[in-house]
mmCIF file of C-alpha atoms and ligand atoms in Angstrom:
data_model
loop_
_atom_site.group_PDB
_atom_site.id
_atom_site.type_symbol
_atom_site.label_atom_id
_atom_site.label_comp_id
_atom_site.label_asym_id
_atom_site.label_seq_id
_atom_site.Cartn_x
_atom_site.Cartn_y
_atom_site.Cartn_z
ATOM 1 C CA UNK A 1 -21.335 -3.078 39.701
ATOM 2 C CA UNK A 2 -22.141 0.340 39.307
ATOM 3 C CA UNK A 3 -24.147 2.354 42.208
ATOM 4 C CA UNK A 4 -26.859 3.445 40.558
ATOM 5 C CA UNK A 5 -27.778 0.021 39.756
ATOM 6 C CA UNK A 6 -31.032 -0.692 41.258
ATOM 7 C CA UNK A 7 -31.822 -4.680 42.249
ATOM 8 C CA UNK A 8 -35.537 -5.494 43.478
ATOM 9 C CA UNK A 9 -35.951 -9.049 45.204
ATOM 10 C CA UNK A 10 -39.696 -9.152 43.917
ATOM 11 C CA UNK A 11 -42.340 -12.011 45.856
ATOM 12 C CA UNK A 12 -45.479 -12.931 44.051
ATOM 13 C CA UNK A 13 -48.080 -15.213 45.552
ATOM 14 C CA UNK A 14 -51.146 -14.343 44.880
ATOM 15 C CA UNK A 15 -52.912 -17.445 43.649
ATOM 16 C CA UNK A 16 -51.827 -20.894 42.679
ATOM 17 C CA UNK A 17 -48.264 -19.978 41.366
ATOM 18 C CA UNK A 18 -45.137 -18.923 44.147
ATOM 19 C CA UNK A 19 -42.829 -16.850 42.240
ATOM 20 C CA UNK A 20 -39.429 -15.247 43.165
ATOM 21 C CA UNK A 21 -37.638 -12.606 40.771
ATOM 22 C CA UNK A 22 -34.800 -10.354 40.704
ATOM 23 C CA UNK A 23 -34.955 -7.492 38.717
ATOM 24 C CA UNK A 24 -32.091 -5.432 37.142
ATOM 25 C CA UNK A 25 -33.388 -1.209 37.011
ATOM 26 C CA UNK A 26 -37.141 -2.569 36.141
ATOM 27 C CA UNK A 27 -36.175 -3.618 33.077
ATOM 28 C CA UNK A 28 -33.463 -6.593 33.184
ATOM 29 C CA UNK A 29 -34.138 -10.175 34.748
ATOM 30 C CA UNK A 30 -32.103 -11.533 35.867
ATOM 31 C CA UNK A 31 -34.008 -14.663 37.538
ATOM 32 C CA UNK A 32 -37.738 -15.734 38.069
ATOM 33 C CA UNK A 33 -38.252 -18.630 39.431
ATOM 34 C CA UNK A 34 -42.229 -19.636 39.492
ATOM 35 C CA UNK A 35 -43.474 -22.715 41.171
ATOM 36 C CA UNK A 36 -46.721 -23.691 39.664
ATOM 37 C CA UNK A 37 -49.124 -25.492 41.704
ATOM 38 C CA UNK A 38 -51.371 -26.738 38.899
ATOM 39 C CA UNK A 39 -51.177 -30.144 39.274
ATOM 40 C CA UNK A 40 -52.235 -30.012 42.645
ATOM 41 C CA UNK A 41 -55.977 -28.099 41.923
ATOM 42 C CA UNK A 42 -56.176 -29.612 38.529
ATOM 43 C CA UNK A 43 -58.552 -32.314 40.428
ATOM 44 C CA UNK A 44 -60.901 -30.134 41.772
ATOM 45 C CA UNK A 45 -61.735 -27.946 38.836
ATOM 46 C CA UNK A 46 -60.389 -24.701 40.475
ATOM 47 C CA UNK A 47 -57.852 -23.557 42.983
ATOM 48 C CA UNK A 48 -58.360 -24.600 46.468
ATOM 49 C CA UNK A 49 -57.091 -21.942 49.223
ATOM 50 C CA UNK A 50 -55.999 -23.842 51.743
ATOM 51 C CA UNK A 51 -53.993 -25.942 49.496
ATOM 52 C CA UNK A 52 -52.974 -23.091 47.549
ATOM 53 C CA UNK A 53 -51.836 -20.937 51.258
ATOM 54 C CA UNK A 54 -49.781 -24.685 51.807
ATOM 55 C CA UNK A 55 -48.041 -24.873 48.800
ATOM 56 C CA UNK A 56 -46.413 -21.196 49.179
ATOM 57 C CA UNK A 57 -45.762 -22.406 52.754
ATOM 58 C CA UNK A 58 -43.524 -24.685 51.523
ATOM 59 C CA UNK A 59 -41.900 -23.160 48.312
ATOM 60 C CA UNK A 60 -41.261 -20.000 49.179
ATOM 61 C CA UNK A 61 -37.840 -20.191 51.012
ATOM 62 C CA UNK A 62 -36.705 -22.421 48.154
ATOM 63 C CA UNK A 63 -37.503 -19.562 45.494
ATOM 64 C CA UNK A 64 -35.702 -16.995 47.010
ATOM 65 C CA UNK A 65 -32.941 -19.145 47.111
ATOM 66 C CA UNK A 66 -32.972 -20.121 43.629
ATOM 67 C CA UNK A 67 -33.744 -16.467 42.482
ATOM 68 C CA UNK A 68 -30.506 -15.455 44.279
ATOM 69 C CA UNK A 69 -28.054 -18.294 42.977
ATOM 70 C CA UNK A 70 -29.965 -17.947 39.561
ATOM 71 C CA UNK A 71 -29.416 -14.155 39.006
ATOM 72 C CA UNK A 72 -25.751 -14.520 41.201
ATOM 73 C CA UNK A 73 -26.340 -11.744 43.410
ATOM 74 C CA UNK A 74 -25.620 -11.219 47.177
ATOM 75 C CA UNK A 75 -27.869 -9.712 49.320
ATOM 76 C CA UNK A 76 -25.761 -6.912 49.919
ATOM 77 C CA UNK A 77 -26.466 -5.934 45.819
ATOM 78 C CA UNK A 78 -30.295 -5.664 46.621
ATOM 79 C CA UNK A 79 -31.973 -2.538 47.087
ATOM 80 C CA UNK A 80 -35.797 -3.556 48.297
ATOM 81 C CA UNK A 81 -37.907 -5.951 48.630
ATOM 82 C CA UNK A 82 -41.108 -6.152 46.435
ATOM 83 C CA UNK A 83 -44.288 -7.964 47.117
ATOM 84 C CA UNK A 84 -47.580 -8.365 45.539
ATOM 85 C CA UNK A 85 -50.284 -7.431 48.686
ATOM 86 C CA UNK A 86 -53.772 -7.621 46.301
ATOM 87 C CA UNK A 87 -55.906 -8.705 44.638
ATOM 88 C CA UNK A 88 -55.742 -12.166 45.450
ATOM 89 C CA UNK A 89 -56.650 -14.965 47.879
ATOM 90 C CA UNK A 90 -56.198 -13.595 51.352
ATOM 91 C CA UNK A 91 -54.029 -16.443 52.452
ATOM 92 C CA UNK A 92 -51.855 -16.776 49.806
ATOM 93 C CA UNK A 93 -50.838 -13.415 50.001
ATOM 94 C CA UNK A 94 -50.053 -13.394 53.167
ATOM 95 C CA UNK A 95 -47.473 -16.223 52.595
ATOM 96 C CA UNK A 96 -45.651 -13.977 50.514
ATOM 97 C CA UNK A 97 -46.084 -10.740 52.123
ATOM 98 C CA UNK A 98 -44.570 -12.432 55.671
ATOM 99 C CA UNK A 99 -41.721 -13.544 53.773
ATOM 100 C CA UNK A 100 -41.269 -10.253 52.200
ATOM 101 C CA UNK A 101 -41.084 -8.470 55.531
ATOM 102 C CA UNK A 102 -39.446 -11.236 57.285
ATOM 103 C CA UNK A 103 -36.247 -10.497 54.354
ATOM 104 C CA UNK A 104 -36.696 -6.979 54.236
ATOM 105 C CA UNK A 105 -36.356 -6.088 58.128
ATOM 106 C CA UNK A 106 -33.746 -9.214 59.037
ATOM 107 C CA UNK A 107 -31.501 -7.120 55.849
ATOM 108 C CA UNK A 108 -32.524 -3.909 56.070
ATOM 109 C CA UNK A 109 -34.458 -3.556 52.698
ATOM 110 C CA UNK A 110 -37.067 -1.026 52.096
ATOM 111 C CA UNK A 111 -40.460 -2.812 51.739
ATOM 112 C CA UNK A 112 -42.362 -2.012 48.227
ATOM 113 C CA UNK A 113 -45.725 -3.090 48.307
ATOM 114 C CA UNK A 114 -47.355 -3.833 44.982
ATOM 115 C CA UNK A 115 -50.512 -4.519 43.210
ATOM 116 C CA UNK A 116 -51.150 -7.385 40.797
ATOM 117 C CA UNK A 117 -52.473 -5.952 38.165
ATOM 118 C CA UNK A 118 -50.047 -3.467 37.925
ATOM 119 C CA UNK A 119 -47.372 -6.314 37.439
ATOM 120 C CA UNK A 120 -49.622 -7.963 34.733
ATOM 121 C CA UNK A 121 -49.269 -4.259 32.850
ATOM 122 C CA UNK A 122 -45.149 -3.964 33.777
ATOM 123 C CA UNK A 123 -44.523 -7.125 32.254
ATOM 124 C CA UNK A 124 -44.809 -5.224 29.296
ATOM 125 C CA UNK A 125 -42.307 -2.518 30.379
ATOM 126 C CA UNK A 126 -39.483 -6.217 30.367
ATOM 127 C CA UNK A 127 -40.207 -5.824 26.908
ATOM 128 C CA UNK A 128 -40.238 -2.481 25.340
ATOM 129 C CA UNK A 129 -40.004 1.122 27.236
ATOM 130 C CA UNK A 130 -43.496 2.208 27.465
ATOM 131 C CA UNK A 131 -44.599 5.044 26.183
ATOM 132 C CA UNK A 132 -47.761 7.649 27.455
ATOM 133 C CA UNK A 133 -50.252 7.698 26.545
ATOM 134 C CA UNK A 134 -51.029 3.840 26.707
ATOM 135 C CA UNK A 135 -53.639 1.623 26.739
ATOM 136 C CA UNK A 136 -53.807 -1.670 28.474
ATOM 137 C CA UNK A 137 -56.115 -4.614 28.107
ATOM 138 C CA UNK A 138 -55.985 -6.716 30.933
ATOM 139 C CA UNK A 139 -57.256 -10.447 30.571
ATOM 140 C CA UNK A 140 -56.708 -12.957 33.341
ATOM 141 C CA UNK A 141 -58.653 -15.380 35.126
ATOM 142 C CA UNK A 142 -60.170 -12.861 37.650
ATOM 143 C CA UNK A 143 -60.101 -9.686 35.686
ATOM 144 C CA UNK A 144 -61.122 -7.898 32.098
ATOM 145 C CA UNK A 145 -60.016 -4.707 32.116
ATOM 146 C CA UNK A 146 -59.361 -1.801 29.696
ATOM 147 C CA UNK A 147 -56.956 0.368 31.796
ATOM 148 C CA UNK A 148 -55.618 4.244 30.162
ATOM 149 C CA UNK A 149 -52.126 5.343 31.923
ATOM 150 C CA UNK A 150 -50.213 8.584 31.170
ATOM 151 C CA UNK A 151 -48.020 7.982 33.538
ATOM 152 C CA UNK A 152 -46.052 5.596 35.325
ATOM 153 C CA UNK A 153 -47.725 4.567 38.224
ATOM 154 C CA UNK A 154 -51.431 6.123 36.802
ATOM 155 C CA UNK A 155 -54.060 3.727 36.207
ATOM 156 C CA UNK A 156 -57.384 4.585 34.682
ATOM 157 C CA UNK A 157 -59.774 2.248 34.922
ATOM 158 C CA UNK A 158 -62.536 3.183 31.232
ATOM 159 C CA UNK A 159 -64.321 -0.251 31.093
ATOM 160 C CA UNK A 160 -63.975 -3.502 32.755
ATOM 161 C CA UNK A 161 -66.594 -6.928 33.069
ATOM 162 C CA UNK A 162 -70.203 -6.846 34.527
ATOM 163 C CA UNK A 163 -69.981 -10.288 35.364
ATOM 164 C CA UNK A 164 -67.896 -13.423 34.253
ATOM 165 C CA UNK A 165 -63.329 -12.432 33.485
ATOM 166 C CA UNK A 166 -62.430 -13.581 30.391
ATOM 167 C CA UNK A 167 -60.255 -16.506 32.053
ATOM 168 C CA UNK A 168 -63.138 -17.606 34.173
ATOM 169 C CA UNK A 169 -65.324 -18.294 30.571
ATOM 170 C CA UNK A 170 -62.843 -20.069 29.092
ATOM 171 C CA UNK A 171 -62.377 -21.866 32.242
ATOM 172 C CA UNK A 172 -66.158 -22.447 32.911
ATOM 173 C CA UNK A 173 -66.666 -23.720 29.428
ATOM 174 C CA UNK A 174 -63.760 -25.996 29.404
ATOM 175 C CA UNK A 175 -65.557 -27.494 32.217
ATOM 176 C CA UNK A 176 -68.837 -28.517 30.237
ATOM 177 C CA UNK A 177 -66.468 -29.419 26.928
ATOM 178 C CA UNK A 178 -64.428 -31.916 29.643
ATOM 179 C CA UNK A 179 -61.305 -30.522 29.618
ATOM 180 C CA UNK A 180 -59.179 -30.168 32.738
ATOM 181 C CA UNK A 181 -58.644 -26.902 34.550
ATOM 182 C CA UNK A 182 -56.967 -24.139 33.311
ATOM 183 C CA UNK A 183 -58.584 -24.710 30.158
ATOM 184 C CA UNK A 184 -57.682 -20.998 28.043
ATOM 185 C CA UNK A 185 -54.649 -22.956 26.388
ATOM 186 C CA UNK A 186 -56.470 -25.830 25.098
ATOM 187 C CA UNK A 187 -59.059 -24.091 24.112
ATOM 188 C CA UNK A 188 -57.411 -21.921 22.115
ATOM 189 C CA UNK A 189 -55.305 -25.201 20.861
ATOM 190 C CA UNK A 190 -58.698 -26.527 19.591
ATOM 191 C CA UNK A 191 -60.181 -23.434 17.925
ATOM 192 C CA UNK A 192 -57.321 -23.033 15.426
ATOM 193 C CA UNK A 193 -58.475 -26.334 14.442
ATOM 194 C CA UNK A 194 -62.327 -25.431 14.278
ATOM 195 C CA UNK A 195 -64.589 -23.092 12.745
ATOM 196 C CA UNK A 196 -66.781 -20.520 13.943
ATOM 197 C CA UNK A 197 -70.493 -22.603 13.023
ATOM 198 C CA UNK A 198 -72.313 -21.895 16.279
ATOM 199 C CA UNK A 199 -72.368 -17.939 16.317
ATOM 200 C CA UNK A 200 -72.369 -17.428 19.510
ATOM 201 C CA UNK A 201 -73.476 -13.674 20.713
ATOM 202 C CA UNK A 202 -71.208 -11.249 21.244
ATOM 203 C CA UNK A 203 -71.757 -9.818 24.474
ATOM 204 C CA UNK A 204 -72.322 -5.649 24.932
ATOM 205 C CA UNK A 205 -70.162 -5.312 21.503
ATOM 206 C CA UNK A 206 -72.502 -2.690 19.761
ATOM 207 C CA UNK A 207 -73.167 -0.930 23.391
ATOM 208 C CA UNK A 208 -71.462 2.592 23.747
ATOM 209 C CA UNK A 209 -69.202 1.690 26.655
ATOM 210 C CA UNK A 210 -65.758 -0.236 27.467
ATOM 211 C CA UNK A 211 -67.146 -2.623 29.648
ATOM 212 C CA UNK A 212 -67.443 -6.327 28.768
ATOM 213 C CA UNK A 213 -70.058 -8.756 29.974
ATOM 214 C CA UNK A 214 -69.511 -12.783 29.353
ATOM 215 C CA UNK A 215 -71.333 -14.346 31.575
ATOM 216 C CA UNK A 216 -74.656 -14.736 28.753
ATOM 217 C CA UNK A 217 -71.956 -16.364 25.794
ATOM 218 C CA UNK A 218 -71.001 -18.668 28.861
ATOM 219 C CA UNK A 219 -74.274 -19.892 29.484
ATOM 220 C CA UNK A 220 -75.092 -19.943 25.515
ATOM 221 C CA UNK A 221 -72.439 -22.838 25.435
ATOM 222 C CA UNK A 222 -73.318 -24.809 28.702
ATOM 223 C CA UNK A 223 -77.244 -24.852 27.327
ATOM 224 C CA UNK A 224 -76.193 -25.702 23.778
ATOM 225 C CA UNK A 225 -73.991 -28.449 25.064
ATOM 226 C CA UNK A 226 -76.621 -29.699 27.923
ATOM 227 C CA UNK A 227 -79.558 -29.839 25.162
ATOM 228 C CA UNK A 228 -77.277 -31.460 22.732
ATOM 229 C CA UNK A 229 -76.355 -33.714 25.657
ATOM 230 C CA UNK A 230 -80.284 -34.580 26.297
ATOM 231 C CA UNK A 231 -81.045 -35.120 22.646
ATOM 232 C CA UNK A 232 -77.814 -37.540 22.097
ATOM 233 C CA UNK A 233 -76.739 -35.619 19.478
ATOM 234 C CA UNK A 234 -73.155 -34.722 18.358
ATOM 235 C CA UNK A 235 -71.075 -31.742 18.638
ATOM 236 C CA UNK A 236 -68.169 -30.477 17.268
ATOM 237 C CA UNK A 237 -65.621 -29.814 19.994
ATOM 238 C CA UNK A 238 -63.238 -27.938 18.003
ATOM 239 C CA UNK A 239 -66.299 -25.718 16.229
ATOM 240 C CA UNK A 240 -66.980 -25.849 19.857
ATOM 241 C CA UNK A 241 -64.056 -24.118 20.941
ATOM 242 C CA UNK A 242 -63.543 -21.749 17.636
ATOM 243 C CA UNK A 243 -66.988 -20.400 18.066
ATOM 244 C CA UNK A 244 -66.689 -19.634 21.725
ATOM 245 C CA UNK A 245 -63.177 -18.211 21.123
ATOM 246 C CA UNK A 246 -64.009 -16.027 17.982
ATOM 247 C CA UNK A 247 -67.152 -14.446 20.000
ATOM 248 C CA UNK A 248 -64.804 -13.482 22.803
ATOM 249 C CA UNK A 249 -62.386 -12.309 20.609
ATOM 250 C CA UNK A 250 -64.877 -10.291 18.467
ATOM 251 C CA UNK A 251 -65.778 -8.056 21.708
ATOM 252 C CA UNK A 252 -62.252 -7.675 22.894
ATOM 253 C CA UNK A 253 -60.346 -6.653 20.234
ATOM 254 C CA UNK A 254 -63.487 -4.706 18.577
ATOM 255 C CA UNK A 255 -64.007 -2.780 22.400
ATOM 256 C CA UNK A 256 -59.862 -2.151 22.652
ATOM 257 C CA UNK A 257 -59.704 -0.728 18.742
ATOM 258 C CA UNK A 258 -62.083 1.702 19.995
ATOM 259 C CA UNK A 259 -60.358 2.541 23.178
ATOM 260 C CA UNK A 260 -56.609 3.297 21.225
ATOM 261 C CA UNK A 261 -58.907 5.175 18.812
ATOM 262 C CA UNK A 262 -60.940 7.593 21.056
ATOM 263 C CA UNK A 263 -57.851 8.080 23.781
ATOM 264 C CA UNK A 264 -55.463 8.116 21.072
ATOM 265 C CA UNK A 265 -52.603 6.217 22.462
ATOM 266 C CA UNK A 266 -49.182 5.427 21.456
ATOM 267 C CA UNK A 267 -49.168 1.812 23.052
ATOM 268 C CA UNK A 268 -51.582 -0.882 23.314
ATOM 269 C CA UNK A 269 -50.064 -3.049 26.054
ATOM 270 C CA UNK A 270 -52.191 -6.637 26.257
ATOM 271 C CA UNK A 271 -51.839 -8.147 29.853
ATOM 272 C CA UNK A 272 -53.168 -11.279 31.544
ATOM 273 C CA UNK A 273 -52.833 -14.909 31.603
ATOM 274 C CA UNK A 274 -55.447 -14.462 28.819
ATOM 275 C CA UNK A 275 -52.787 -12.553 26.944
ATOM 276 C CA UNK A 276 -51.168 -15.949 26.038
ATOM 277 C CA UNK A 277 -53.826 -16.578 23.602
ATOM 278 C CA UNK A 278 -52.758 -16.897 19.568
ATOM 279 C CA UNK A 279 -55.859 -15.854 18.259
ATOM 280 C CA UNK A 280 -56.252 -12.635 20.411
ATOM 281 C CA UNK A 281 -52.622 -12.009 19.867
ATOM 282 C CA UNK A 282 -52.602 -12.313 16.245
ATOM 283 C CA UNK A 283 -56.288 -10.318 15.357
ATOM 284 C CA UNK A 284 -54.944 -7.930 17.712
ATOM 285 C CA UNK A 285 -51.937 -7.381 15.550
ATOM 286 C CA UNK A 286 -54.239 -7.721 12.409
ATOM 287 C CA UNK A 287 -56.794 -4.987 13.574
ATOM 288 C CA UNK A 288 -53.889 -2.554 14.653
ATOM 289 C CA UNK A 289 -52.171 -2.902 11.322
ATOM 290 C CA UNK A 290 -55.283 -1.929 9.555
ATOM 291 C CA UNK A 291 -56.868 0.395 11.374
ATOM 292 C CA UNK A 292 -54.510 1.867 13.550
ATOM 293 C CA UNK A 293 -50.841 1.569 12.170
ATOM 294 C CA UNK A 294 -49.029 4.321 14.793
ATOM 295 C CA UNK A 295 -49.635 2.230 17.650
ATOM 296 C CA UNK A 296 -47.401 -0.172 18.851
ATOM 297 C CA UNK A 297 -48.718 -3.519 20.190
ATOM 298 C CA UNK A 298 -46.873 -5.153 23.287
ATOM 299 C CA UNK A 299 -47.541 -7.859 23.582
ATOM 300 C CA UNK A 300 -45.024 -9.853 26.549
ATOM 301 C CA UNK A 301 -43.693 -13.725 25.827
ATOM 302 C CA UNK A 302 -45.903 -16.676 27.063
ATOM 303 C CA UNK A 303 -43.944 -16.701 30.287
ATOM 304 C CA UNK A 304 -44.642 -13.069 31.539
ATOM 305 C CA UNK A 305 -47.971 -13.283 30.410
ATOM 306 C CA UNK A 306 -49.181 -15.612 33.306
ATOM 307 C CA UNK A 307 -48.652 -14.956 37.161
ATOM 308 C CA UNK A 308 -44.843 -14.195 37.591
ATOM 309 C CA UNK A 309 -42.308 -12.186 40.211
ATOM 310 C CA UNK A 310 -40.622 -10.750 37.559
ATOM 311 C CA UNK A 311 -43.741 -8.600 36.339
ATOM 312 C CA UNK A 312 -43.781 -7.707 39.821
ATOM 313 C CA UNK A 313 -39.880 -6.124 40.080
ATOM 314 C CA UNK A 314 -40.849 -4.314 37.054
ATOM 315 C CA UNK A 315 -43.813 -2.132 38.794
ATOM 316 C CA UNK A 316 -41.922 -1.672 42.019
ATOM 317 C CA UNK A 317 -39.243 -0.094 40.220
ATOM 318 C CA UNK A 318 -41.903 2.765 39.502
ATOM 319 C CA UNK A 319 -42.786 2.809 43.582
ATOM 320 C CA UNK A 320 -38.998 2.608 44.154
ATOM 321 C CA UNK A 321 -38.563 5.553 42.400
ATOM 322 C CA UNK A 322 -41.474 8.021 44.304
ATOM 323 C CA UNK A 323 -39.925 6.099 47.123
ATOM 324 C CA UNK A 324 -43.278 4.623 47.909
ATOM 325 C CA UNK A 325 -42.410 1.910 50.786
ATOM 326 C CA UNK A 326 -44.779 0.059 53.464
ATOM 327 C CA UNK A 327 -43.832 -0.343 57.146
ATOM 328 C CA UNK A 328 -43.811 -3.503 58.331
ATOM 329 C CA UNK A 329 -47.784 -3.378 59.320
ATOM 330 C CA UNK A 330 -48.016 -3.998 55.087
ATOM 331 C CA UNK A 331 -51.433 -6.515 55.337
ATOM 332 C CA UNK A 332 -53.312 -8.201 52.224
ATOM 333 C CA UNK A 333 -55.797 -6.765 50.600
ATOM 334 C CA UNK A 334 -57.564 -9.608 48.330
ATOM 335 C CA UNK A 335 -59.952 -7.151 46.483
ATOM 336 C CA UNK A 336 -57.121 -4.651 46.020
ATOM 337 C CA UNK A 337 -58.164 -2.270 42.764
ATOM 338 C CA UNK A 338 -55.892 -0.355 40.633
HETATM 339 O O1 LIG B 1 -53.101 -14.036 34.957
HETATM 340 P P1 LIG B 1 -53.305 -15.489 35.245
HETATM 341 O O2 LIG B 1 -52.115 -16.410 35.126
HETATM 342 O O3 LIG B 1 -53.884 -15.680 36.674
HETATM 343 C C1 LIG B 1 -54.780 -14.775 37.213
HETATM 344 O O4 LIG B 1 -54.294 -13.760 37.821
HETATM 345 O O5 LIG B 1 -55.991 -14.991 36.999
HETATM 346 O O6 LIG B 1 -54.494 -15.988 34.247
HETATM 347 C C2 LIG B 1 -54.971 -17.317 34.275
HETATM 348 C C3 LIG B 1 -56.068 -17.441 33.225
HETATM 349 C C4 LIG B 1 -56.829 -18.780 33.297
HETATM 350 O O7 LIG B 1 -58.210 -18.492 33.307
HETATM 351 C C5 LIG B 1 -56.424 -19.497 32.002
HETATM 352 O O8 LIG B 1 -57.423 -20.364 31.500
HETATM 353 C C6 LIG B 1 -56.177 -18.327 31.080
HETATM 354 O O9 LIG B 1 -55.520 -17.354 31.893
HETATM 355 N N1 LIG B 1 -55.315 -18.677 29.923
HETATM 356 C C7 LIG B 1 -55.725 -18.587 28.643
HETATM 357 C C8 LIG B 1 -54.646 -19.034 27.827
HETATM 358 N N2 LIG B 1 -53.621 -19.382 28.663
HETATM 359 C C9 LIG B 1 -54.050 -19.145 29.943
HETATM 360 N N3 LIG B 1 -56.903 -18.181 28.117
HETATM 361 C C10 LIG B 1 -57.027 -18.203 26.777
HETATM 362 N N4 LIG B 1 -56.057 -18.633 25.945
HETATM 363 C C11 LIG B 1 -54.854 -19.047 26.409
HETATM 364 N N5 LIG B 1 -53.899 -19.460 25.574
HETATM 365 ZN ZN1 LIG B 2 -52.608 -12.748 37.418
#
């Protein structure tokens, strides 16, 4: 092993998913272990926070473990300890952020504290070296964001929702179409098989500004569906679902276009549990092709897309290197921003 080799035990538990990594220099990893929690909030429609805080409670020992044996290190190799503090649910955090210190100070690991939504943008940097300037969209169930970085470590925040996070639409209206929660991959499943015959609006797309707004195509479906519902007439799900999916892909892709354009980036990194989706990945690639050939999409697999540790290792790297550590008073901070 050579010295220079960095190795970042990285902790994520921010929401519903407990998630051990270790990363090799930012950039190799070389285990991430993620312990979903779906099945357990899939009955209520949404996360629940106590059972969420419960479920870490229990998993998180296990993952470091496996991260360890999976990636065959010692804990001798490691070099810090990385943990997502924000944004998040406050008790879920915590979880991971008390077994980050507990690991850190009973080994004598520097403490790296990082933010979420920096990991959902490094998960790109497991793929391809990025490259300033960038742009970033960032799509998840809490969070729409169009993000400019020239730098590592530089976020720049040019347009983000008003209301409704792209996730939490396709999760609201996968409610009213009956589907069970996280709906954003069976949606998307059902629009490829559907066409866009409700023309839904698109929301702030001619406006002169990055931000997003979806809250008004959300309620467009739910009254469409409820009056349909009244009358006893049919719908068509998967028209349904390809309607609602091309109107918020119109806005996103039409508002990030414009972004690359006007801050003329090199990269256009797409980040997010949202990121998983085809049809956003593929007009994406489309639009770029056309209109802006020099920049490179990044788009990161399925895996890295949702909530993962590994995204996390990647960002700390960044802190490791301005040797930006916490003491051990690190606390959550559930509306964190970038
Ligand atoms: O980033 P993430 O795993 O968790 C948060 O930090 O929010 O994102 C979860 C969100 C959920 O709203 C889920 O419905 C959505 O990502 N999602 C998708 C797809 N896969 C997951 N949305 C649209 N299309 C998908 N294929
Ligand atoms: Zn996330």
């Amino acid at each position: 092993m050579e010295q220079t080799d960095i190795y970042i035990l990285a902790i994520e538990s921010s929401c519903d998913e407990t998630s051990v990594a270790i990363v090799k220099n930012g950039r190799d990893v070389l285990s991430n272990i993620v312990a979903s929690q779906i099945n357990s909030h899939k009955r209520f429609g949404g996360v629940v926070p106590e059972v969420a805080s419960r479920h870490h409670v229990e998993q998180i020992i296990e993952c470091i473990d496996l991260a360890m044996e999976e990636a065959s290190v010692k804990i001798e190799d490691l070099s810090a300890v990385a943990v997502t503090y924000g944004p998040g649910l406050v008790g879920s955090l915590l979880i991971g952020i008390t077994a980050a210190k507990s690991f850190a100070w009973a080994n004598e690991l520097p403490l790296i504290p990082v933010n979420h939504m920096a990991g959902h943008i490094y998960a790109a940097q497991l793929i391809e070296e990025l490259e300033f300037p960038l742009m970033a969209l960032l799509v998840s169930g809490g969070h729409t964001e169009l993000v400019y970085m020239t730098e590592h470590g530089d976020f720049d925040i040019i347009g983000e929702t008003r209301d409704d996070a792209a996730g939490e639409a396709y999760d609201k209206v996968g409610r009213v179409l009956g589907l069970t929660y996280p709906s954003g991959k069976e949606i998307d499943e059902l629009a490829h098989q559907g066409k866009d015959s409700y023309h839904f609006p698109r929301g702030m797309i001619k406006e002169d500004h990055y931000d997003f707004s979806f809250s008004g195509l959300k309620s467009s479906v739910i009254n469409l569906v409820h009056n349909a519902k009244q009358r006893d007439e049919e719908l068509c799900d998967v028209d349904l679902a390809a309607s609602f999916q091309e109107s918020v892909i119109d806005v996103l892709v039409d508002k990030t276009i414009r972004a690359c354009q006007e801050y003329n980036v090199k990269q256009l990194v797409v980040a997010g549990g949202v990121a998983a989706n085809k049809g956003l990945r593929n007009r994406l690639k489309q639009e770029l092709d056309q209109v802006l050939p020099q920049v490179k999409l990044i788009v990161p697999p399925i895996n890295l897309c949702g909530d993962n540790a590994a995204m996390i290792g990647a960002a700390a790297y960044v802190e490791y290197q301005k040797q930006h550590f916490s003491d051990m008073h690190l606390n959550a901070k559930p509306s964190l921003t970038l």
